[in-house]
């Protein structure tokens, strides 16, 4: 048989790869406007209640994640306020011991699993595609499924709490307290199954983010040109893939112990309660960095914009985040110094816990160098939130170094010193940057600016209230007040500082109320923002505010890390994506060179149906083990519907798509 000639091979290659063309008429203003109208119809968000349920657009899902996560945040904050009222004076009877146990467990579980992780993922869901110049997220139906799982898990938890079946063993649910020997009723099962809801949601979202970042970056955005926030979300997504299975396995083993009498954690039958702590903290400590690392990316974006210069040491910043992620998996035992582990093991984990300071310090010095060499520093509300990180998080980091020391850790273990430490780390290292990032990106999401006056007032109230609440807890811990107690006797010297902490909690409430008023008021009546009100450098500011449903047209390309600050390097945009159908450009992993076009499906109700079926099986299984078996049938049916081939579906033929993709001359 005759092989392909040189000319035939050339034509075949041209069909498979992008081509360079001159002065394509599709870039004329009239042609672009015509295409935008077509795209607006093809990519428009669904209307009506059914359309709302079936929506898979990443911006709509991101907004839902944000709103829902902040709803859980508000509920978790109310629970915290109840705890502070209870502890505001000795021998208080406002909450009984049983309800207090449920309240503090619900507070920790809500904040860690329903707020902290979902909210940082929400920021990635909304902004990563915009920052990498993509039209949408990869796997949009899977993304919608992850949202419904997060929502149903939270509803399940709070319905059980209102029915006096809320978990009451702490957000870490240690056996044997949570095991069948002492964990009566369904409270521990509710906690364990909420974990399953949360982890399914996080794992699916992480999968969508990884795929999007690695395969949907616009041409020219090689890995070394990605914004630091995108790097942070990529690192965090991989951390989720490695960390979450540990807690899923451990919570499943706990449920099995409780429902079908396996003995994973029952010492009397050959199990080991310490196994739970190893598995849980192998997830639990990286969880802190899963919450923290996205905030590092937000810090870099905001500081870079308001100093008008690229963040100092791009490569060092990326490697520091990667190092933080790696080391974060090797420090879990410092939560277990009081369990009697061998001293050699303790010294190893002490060293690892202290070593993690190094990459964090590299980033802090990088930001300081950026601010030091600013080209016209603008002290706005977002910048204030980021600047507070240097004060609050460093205090939390230093007390973390203290807790890495075994002798001191044993002295303050399970006291309020630890409570103060992790609130300084989590709120200072994540929530403050998050609130600043929302102010920063609010114009892009709504098209309007938030009030600077209200924003700064809210910030200073939060800063004062936070320190008034949590700094006295260091002293309470050093004075020996244990955590998780629902009351304490008078005469121990704890009253004044507890009262001070409760007053601080009230100030935090006022600050967050002011923040909420600012959000709602600005969304309706705020000043028009324009496309790039902060003169930012990254691609999300290149599209309109709020972005159209298709994000960009024509799809931009980049030739630097700060494409909007270097218009002289503006490369030609991508053309050739179909305007009559939903299509995205798939690029190569390393250099983001164009590979092929891929059709995007949706909207669809199947993610909702699958999430309902999964929730039914999860909830059924904690009341009857056979629920796992019978509950699998609706899931199977939902998945069949989800993946059922639709009539007229295009096959992915690289040659067919390749002929329709072209780039203007000048970049490749």
XYZ file of C-alpha atoms in Angstrom:
668
model
C 0.000 0.000 0.000
C 1.289 3.464 -0.870
C 2.147 5.659 2.145
C 1.189 9.336 2.377
C 3.142 11.705 0.198
C 4.868 14.728 1.637
C 2.069 17.046 0.505
C -0.606 14.793 2.001
C 1.312 14.590 5.262
C 1.606 18.391 5.354
C -2.144 18.825 4.819
C -2.823 16.246 7.540
C -0.558 18.103 9.983
C -2.306 21.369 9.185
C -5.603 19.730 10.064
C -4.288 18.575 13.417
C -2.601 21.756 14.563
C -3.244 25.463 14.722
C -2.227 27.487 11.719
C -0.906 30.990 11.403
C -2.852 33.253 9.074
C -2.649 36.888 7.957
C -5.319 39.512 8.649
C -8.172 37.126 9.203
C -11.506 38.822 8.407
C -13.024 37.217 11.501
C -11.121 39.798 13.582
C -12.924 42.728 12.002
C -15.022 44.713 14.456
C -18.305 43.878 12.721
C -17.474 40.183 12.575
C -16.487 40.122 16.251
C -19.708 41.841 17.271
C -21.723 39.372 15.202
C -19.918 36.481 16.897
C -20.493 37.970 20.346
C -24.225 38.065 19.702
C -24.145 34.434 18.647
C -22.067 33.484 21.667
C -24.387 35.383 23.955
C -27.276 33.211 22.753
C -25.341 29.950 22.845
C -23.708 30.472 26.253
C -26.544 32.366 27.948
C -27.447 31.274 31.439
C -30.674 29.356 31.776
C -33.775 31.135 33.041
C -36.560 30.039 35.342
C -36.400 27.753 38.323
C -35.627 24.631 36.280
C -32.950 26.517 34.403
C -31.471 27.643 37.719
C -31.319 24.050 38.914
C -29.685 22.918 35.676
C -27.052 25.678 35.474
C -23.437 24.564 34.999
C -21.706 27.876 34.216
C -18.625 28.257 36.401
C -19.468 31.821 37.399
C -22.976 30.865 38.531
C -21.642 27.836 40.414
C -18.871 29.950 41.930
C -21.374 32.529 43.168
C -23.545 29.786 44.654
C -20.538 28.278 46.407
C -19.640 31.706 47.805
C -23.140 32.548 49.008
C -23.723 29.099 50.488
C -20.321 29.010 52.195
C -20.972 32.417 53.762
C -24.395 31.196 54.888
C -22.668 28.364 56.739
C -20.131 30.914 57.997
C -22.960 32.983 59.463
C -24.459 29.936 61.172
C -21.045 28.912 62.491
C -20.545 32.465 63.746
C -23.873 32.376 65.593
C -22.774 29.173 67.281
C -19.482 30.838 68.253
C -21.425 33.756 69.729
C -23.489 31.309 71.802
C -20.280 29.770 73.156
C -18.851 33.175 74.021
C -22.065 34.135 75.838
C -21.931 30.909 77.787
C -18.314 31.479 78.854
C -18.676 35.207 79.521
C -19.110 34.524 83.232
C -18.383 31.585 85.531
C -20.974 28.928 86.346
C -23.254 30.185 83.624
C -26.336 28.107 82.868
C -27.197 29.687 79.514
C -26.217 26.447 77.715
C -26.254 23.033 79.322
C -23.301 20.646 78.850
C -25.036 18.498 76.240
C -26.097 21.418 74.073
C -22.710 23.075 74.503
C -20.990 19.928 73.230
C -23.179 20.004 70.150
C -22.651 23.733 69.649
C -18.849 23.676 69.773
C -18.728 20.586 67.568
C -21.098 22.138 65.049
C -19.074 25.363 65.086
C -15.791 23.605 64.302
C -17.313 21.258 61.761
C -19.140 24.070 59.991
C -16.144 26.349 59.797
C -13.667 23.697 58.668
C -15.757 21.600 56.295
C -18.607 23.826 55.133
C -16.955 27.243 55.045
C -13.167 27.333 54.948
C -12.537 24.820 52.166
C -15.629 25.506 49.998
C -15.125 29.259 50.084
C -11.537 29.160 48.811
C -12.559 26.662 46.144
C -15.400 29.019 45.207
C -12.910 31.779 44.503
C -10.990 29.405 42.279
C -14.138 28.257 40.492
C -15.118 31.812 39.637
C -11.751 33.365 38.842
C -9.375 30.666 37.598
C -11.016 30.360 34.143
C -11.028 34.143 33.813
C -7.405 34.449 34.895
C -6.204 31.831 32.429
C -8.296 33.178 29.550
C -10.654 30.196 29.304
C -14.308 30.250 28.366
C -15.409 27.936 31.149
C -14.325 25.277 33.616
C -13.541 21.764 32.530
C -16.111 19.137 33.512
C -18.901 21.649 34.218
C -21.518 19.051 35.130
C -19.168 17.495 37.668
C -18.643 20.986 39.087
C -22.399 21.444 39.487
C -22.573 18.051 41.208
C -19.901 19.167 43.709
C -21.975 22.208 44.638
C -25.137 20.206 45.259
C -23.211 17.756 47.443
C -21.846 20.596 49.555
C -25.318 22.129 49.891
C -27.092 18.876 50.765
C -24.376 17.934 53.265
C -24.801 21.218 55.114
C -28.593 20.961 55.122
C -28.347 17.402 56.421
C -26.035 18.497 59.257
C -28.202 21.380 60.407
C -31.468 19.484 60.145
C -29.996 16.817 62.412
C -28.708 19.501 64.786
C -32.147 21.095 65.026
C -33.499 17.636 65.802
C -31.084 17.356 68.772
C -28.940 14.877 66.856
C -26.053 17.184 66.113
C -22.541 15.734 66.489
C -21.051 16.322 69.933
C -17.544 14.843 69.910
C -15.566 17.757 68.505
C -14.712 18.475 64.870
C -12.095 15.678 65.012
C -14.494 13.089 66.537
C -11.911 11.002 68.376
C -12.726 7.352 69.132
C -13.424 5.770 71.536
C -15.571 8.784 72.508
C -17.176 8.711 69.057
C -17.097 4.929 68.762
C -19.937 2.524 69.508
C -18.786 2.147 73.129
C -19.461 5.769 74.121
C -20.990 7.561 71.126
C -24.669 6.896 71.688
C -27.403 7.615 69.177
C -26.657 8.873 65.658
C -24.657 11.983 66.489
C -21.237 10.562 65.607
C -22.703 8.992 62.450
C -24.015 12.378 61.363
C -20.542 13.879 61.721
C -18.891 11.021 59.844
C -21.363 11.188 56.973
C -21.087 14.973 56.742
C -17.385 14.392 56.184
C -18.244 12.130 53.269
C -20.478 14.802 51.739
C -17.796 17.420 52.154
C -14.963 15.334 50.783
C -16.901 14.188 47.719
C -17.602 17.827 46.971
C -13.992 18.906 47.506
C -12.506 16.060 45.490
C -14.738 16.677 42.494
C -14.061 20.416 42.584
C -10.316 19.784 42.811
C -10.533 17.514 39.773
C -12.290 20.249 37.791
C -9.717 22.852 38.816
C -6.709 20.690 37.971
C -8.113 19.816 34.558
C -8.990 23.421 33.843
C -5.611 24.796 34.835
C -3.578 22.181 33.019
C -5.622 21.949 29.812
C -7.612 25.161 29.343
C -4.954 27.849 29.691
C -5.021 30.260 26.828
C -2.161 30.084 24.292
C 1.003 31.737 25.554
C 0.234 31.122 29.226
C 2.946 28.598 29.890
C 3.311 27.312 33.426
C 5.876 30.000 34.240
C 3.410 32.733 33.223
C 0.456 31.631 35.337
C -0.787 34.116 37.934
C 0.253 33.210 41.475
C -3.372 32.720 42.509
C -3.781 30.113 39.783
C -0.625 28.392 41.021
C -2.077 28.424 44.529
C -5.316 26.811 43.350
C -3.422 24.162 41.380
C -1.292 23.264 44.413
C -4.300 23.192 46.712
C -6.244 20.992 44.333
C -3.461 18.411 44.348
C -3.299 18.673 48.152
C -7.009 17.870 48.299
C -6.507 14.799 46.125
C -3.841 13.496 48.500
C -5.273 14.620 51.850
C -9.004 14.046 51.608
C -8.945 10.273 50.997
C -7.359 9.793 54.434
C -10.295 11.333 56.265
C -12.789 9.634 53.956
C -11.243 6.273 54.787
C -11.106 7.012 58.508
C -14.692 8.315 58.707
C -15.881 5.293 56.724
C -14.058 2.986 59.149
C -15.711 4.830 62.043
C -19.135 4.334 60.480
C -18.352 0.657 59.916
C -17.333 0.300 63.548
C -20.607 1.836 64.606
C -22.970 0.191 62.130
C -21.626 -3.255 61.324
C -19.339 -3.809 64.328
C -15.983 -3.789 62.641
C -13.274 -3.042 65.180
C -10.871 -0.638 63.499
C -10.616 1.631 66.533
C -11.690 -0.675 69.359
C -8.617 -1.513 71.430
C -10.402 -4.329 73.272
C -10.909 -6.198 69.991
C -7.478 -5.552 68.489
C -8.176 -2.151 66.989
C -6.327 1.044 67.801
C -7.828 4.410 68.656
C -4.524 6.073 67.787
C -4.956 4.865 64.216
C -7.843 7.313 63.968
C -5.652 10.179 65.102
C -2.947 9.309 62.576
C -5.440 9.114 59.712
C -7.391 12.163 60.771
C -4.393 14.434 61.294
C -2.709 13.226 58.110
C -5.682 15.001 56.573
C -6.242 17.566 59.317
C -2.964 19.421 59.195
C -2.768 19.674 55.398
C -6.346 20.944 55.703
C -4.881 24.034 57.360
C -2.690 24.615 54.315
C -5.553 23.810 51.950
C -7.261 26.795 53.538
C -4.078 28.856 53.786
C -2.367 28.434 50.390
C -5.178 30.043 48.304
C -4.923 33.032 50.613
C -1.247 33.286 49.664
C -2.289 33.549 46.033
C -4.857 36.221 46.879
C -2.196 38.142 48.812
C 0.111 38.141 45.799
C -2.574 39.346 43.382
C -3.743 42.207 45.607
C -0.269 43.332 46.687
C 1.001 43.234 43.110
C -1.906 45.353 41.882
C -1.753 48.022 44.562
C 2.029 48.353 44.454
C 1.963 48.561 40.650
C 4.790 46.101 40.250
C 5.182 42.342 39.781
C 5.467 40.399 43.018
C 9.118 40.040 43.946
C 10.599 36.582 43.335
C 7.946 34.841 41.231
C 9.818 31.528 41.105
C 10.612 31.616 44.818
C 6.946 32.337 45.595
C 5.785 29.364 43.551
C 8.380 27.027 45.027
C 7.491 28.250 48.508
C 3.857 27.318 48.013
C 4.881 23.917 46.668
C 7.233 23.422 49.629
C 4.517 24.406 52.074
C 2.252 21.791 50.541
C 4.894 19.053 50.710
C 6.022 19.807 54.251
C 2.404 20.176 55.337
C 1.969 16.426 54.860
C 4.847 15.678 57.248
C 3.821 17.480 60.413
C 0.609 15.766 61.513
C 2.131 14.093 64.569
C 2.642 17.408 66.349
C -1.081 17.147 67.133
C -0.321 13.921 68.992
C 2.633 14.807 71.234
C 0.530 14.000 74.295
C -0.221 10.432 73.165
C 3.090 8.964 74.316
C 4.850 8.522 70.998
C 8.607 7.694 71.047
C 10.867 10.702 71.517
C 12.734 10.077 68.267
C 9.489 10.375 66.310
C 8.529 13.479 68.237
C 11.861 15.140 67.436
C 11.398 14.402 63.732
C 7.967 15.985 63.624
C 9.149 18.890 65.754
C 11.818 19.600 63.150
C 9.314 19.314 60.290
C 6.870 21.626 62.082
C 9.533 24.277 62.551
C 10.912 23.815 59.027
C 7.605 24.832 57.460
C 8.299 28.350 58.661
C 10.998 28.706 55.989
C 8.813 28.774 52.840
C 6.280 30.974 54.596
C 9.042 33.397 55.543
C 10.254 33.455 51.934
C 6.821 34.619 50.826
C 6.498 37.212 53.544
C 9.888 38.692 52.604
C 8.832 38.598 48.944
C 5.727 40.659 49.710
C 7.707 43.060 51.892
C 10.193 43.560 49.054
C 7.291 44.175 46.667
C 5.759 46.798 48.932
C 9.170 48.326 49.643
C 9.760 48.903 45.924
C 6.183 49.922 45.123
C 5.539 52.279 42.227
C 2.901 54.367 43.945
C 1.441 52.346 46.836
C -2.363 52.621 47.149
C -3.682 51.832 50.629
C -7.171 50.662 49.778
C -9.529 48.387 51.712
C -8.283 45.202 49.998
C -4.702 46.215 50.740
C -5.518 46.776 54.424
C -6.887 43.263 54.702
C -3.712 41.916 53.152
C -1.466 44.074 55.332
C -3.187 42.734 58.453
C -1.893 39.307 57.465
C 1.625 40.412 58.428
C 0.499 41.137 61.977
C -2.101 38.478 62.697
C -0.703 35.512 60.847
C 2.822 36.058 62.131
C 1.514 35.916 65.709
C -0.250 32.654 64.841
C 2.862 31.342 63.129
C 5.100 32.140 66.087
C 2.759 30.430 68.548
C 2.768 27.506 66.125
C 6.537 27.289 66.440
C 6.082 27.314 70.205
C 3.588 24.427 69.969
C 6.039 22.470 67.834
C 8.219 22.227 70.938
C 7.228 19.063 72.801
C 7.758 20.382 76.382
C 5.655 23.504 75.790
C 3.038 21.614 73.796
C 2.466 19.235 76.704
C 1.994 22.171 79.059
C -0.658 23.913 76.990
C -2.141 20.913 75.190
C -5.946 21.146 74.991
C -5.962 24.613 76.571
C -7.195 27.913 75.197
C -3.643 28.680 74.071
C -4.221 26.229 71.211
C -7.610 27.811 70.465
C -5.942 31.227 70.185
C -3.156 29.816 68.007
C -5.317 28.210 65.358
C -7.723 31.134 65.162
C -4.785 33.475 64.580
C -3.529 31.126 61.864
C -6.834 30.361 60.166
C -8.576 33.724 60.444
C -5.414 35.778 60.064
C -3.965 33.562 57.375
C -7.135 32.909 55.421
C -10.264 34.848 56.390
C -8.672 38.306 56.398
C -7.107 37.789 52.926
C -10.379 36.241 51.729
C -12.444 39.252 52.815
C -9.899 41.534 51.159
C -9.960 39.459 47.979
C -13.748 39.694 47.811
C -13.531 43.494 48.019
C -10.812 43.372 45.356
C -12.744 41.175 42.905
C -16.216 42.475 43.788
C -16.162 44.931 40.830
C -15.440 42.082 38.433
C -18.332 39.996 39.777
C -20.917 42.782 39.964
C -19.656 45.670 37.844
C -19.740 47.935 40.902
C -17.225 49.115 43.495
C -17.697 48.557 47.209
C -17.739 51.612 49.441
C -14.233 52.442 50.660
C -15.545 54.285 53.708
C -17.682 51.379 54.910
C -14.978 48.930 53.884
C -12.291 50.581 55.988
C -14.643 50.985 58.957
C -15.537 47.302 58.741
C -11.878 46.329 58.483
C -10.744 48.270 61.555
C -13.673 46.952 63.603
C -12.801 43.412 62.580
C -9.120 43.915 63.300
C -9.840 45.305 66.782
C -12.568 42.787 67.580
C -10.500 39.839 66.432
C -7.522 40.731 68.616
C -9.757 41.536 71.562
C -11.392 38.128 71.225
C -8.495 35.825 70.626
C -5.394 37.399 72.146
C -6.682 36.946 75.750
C -7.120 33.261 74.966
C -3.322 32.902 74.894
C -3.262 34.043 78.508
C -6.267 31.885 79.421
C -4.393 28.882 78.080
C -1.235 29.766 79.989
C -3.386 30.126 83.128
C -4.615 26.596 82.542
C -8.155 27.021 81.199
C -8.952 23.843 79.239
C -10.788 24.053 75.939
C -14.179 22.415 75.322
C -15.469 23.078 78.856
C -18.983 24.477 79.024
C -18.397 26.415 82.241
C -15.819 27.070 84.921
C -15.886 27.898 88.622
C -15.390 31.433 89.913
C -12.118 32.398 91.554
C -9.741 30.939 88.961
C -8.906 34.296 87.381
C -10.515 33.418 84.039
C -13.592 35.643 84.233
C -12.172 38.992 83.089
C -10.409 37.622 80.015
C -13.431 35.557 79.021
C -15.603 38.653 79.340
C -13.102 40.600 77.227
C -13.178 37.869 74.581
C -16.983 37.972 74.528
C -16.958 41.750 74.037
C -14.496 41.265 71.195
C -16.849 38.711 69.626
C -19.577 41.335 69.701
C -17.312 43.769 67.844
C -16.554 41.070 65.249
C -20.291 40.641 64.743
C -20.715 44.382 64.158
C -17.817 44.464 61.691
C -19.171 41.557 59.663
C -22.657 43.074 59.704
C -21.157 46.286 58.293
C -19.295 44.228 55.683
C -22.555 42.525 54.665
C -24.365 45.866 54.442
C -21.542 47.137 52.237
C -21.814 44.102 49.953
C -25.576 44.330 49.525
C -25.661 48.114 49.220
C -22.760 48.263 46.770
C -24.205 45.502 44.609
C -27.303 47.659 44.131
C -26.041 51.216 44.297
C -22.233 51.097 44.156
C -20.260 53.241 41.742
C -19.803 51.741 38.283
C -16.475 49.952 38.212
C -15.511 49.627 34.569
C -13.549 46.684 33.280
C -10.343 47.297 35.233
C -10.914 49.677 38.155
C -7.726 48.722 40.030
C -5.554 48.694 36.876
C -4.768 45.045 37.493
C -2.394 43.055 35.347
C -4.104 39.688 34.890
C -6.587 38.500 32.309
C -9.766 38.614 34.379
C -9.548 42.398 34.086
C -9.455 42.169 30.287
C -13.114 41.271 29.982
C -16.181 43.245 30.930
C -17.483 43.573 34.501
C -19.386 41.381 35.133
C -18.009 38.980 32.525
C -20.248 37.762 29.696
C -21.425 34.171 29.818
C -18.671 33.145 27.353
C -15.970 35.097 29.281
C -13.958 36.269 26.267
C -14.282 36.892 22.565
C -11.909 36.760 20.902
C -10.023 34.580 23.323
C -6.922 36.486 24.490
C -3.382 35.192 24.373
C -0.479 36.311 26.527
C 3.234 36.917 26.154
C 4.099 37.921 29.726
C 3.043 37.289 33.318
C 1.373 40.706 33.476
C -0.326 40.895 30.073
C -2.366 44.023 30.816
C 0.718 45.922 31.964
C 2.581 45.169 28.761
C 0.334 46.186 25.868
C 3.402 46.425 23.657
C 3.662 42.635 23.944
C 0.004 42.024 23.197
C -0.094 38.931 21.021
C -2.865 38.178 18.539
C -6.031 36.622 19.933
C -7.373 33.172 19.232
C -10.058 32.847 16.571
C -11.739 29.844 15.113
C -13.749 28.618 18.069
C -17.267 27.900 16.931
C -19.759 30.641 17.742
C -22.782 28.433 17.057
C -21.942 25.835 19.696
C -20.298 25.714 23.079
C -16.656 24.980 22.501
C -13.471 25.466 24.475
C -9.857 25.468 23.398
C -7.741 22.648 24.834
C -4.024 23.385 25.110
C -0.878 21.483 26.022
C 0.091 21.133 29.661
C 3.492 22.842 29.767
C 3.505 25.600 27.160
C -0.248 25.972 26.564
C 0.141 25.537 22.821
C -3.198 24.942 21.067
C -4.144 21.287 20.825
C -7.774 20.915 19.795
C -11.284 22.208 20.390
C -13.698 20.444 22.667
C -17.489 20.698 22.865
C -18.994 21.671 26.214
C -22.324 20.271 27.315
C -24.991 21.656 29.556
C -27.059 22.889 31.231
C -28.249 19.628 32.745
C -30.400 18.388 35.612
C -28.425 15.161 35.947
C -25.856 16.603 38.390
C -28.725 17.550 40.708
C -30.391 14.143 40.300
C -27.089 12.358 40.942
C -26.441 14.483 44.034
C -29.932 13.729 45.375
C -29.390 10.008 44.803
C -25.969 10.121 46.464
C -27.370 12.044 49.435
C -30.176 9.511 49.809
C -27.670 6.669 49.938
C -25.378 8.475 52.409
C -28.194 9.347 54.815
C -29.971 6.011 54.489
C -26.766 4.135 55.274
C -26.355 5.625 58.746
C -29.756 4.296 59.770
C -29.522 0.946 58.042
C -26.422 -0.673 56.493
C -28.596 -2.009 53.674
C -29.125 1.576 52.632
C -25.693 1.386 51.030
C -26.874 -1.437 48.788
C -30.376 -0.252 47.892
C -29.274 3.365 47.771
C -26.758 2.522 45.066
C -29.523 1.753 42.587
C -30.763 5.360 42.241
C -27.157 6.469 41.858
C -26.635 3.964 39.070
C -29.782 5.156 37.299
C -28.709 8.768 37.652
C -25.300 8.019 36.207
C -26.852 6.163 33.281
C -28.929 9.243 32.537
C -25.905 11.484 33.009
C -23.723 9.614 30.537
C -26.419 8.543 28.098
C -25.231 9.573 24.614
C -27.321 12.367 23.154
C -28.576 12.274 19.595
C -26.420 14.181 17.191
C -23.514 14.450 19.600
C -20.320 15.393 17.802
C -17.479 12.976 17.869
C -14.119 14.349 18.766
C -12.248 14.196 15.516
C -9.065 16.118 15.798
C -8.742 16.740 12.106
C -12.226 18.176 11.789
C -11.675 20.604 14.614
C -8.091 21.440 13.729
C -8.993 22.922 10.363
C -11.165 25.537 12.000
C -8.647 26.814 14.514
C -6.271 29.572 13.564
C -4.126 32.258 15.109
C -3.054 35.537 13.727
C 0.551 35.844 12.797
C 3.044 37.034 15.353
C 2.950 34.572 18.235
C 3.666 31.199 16.700
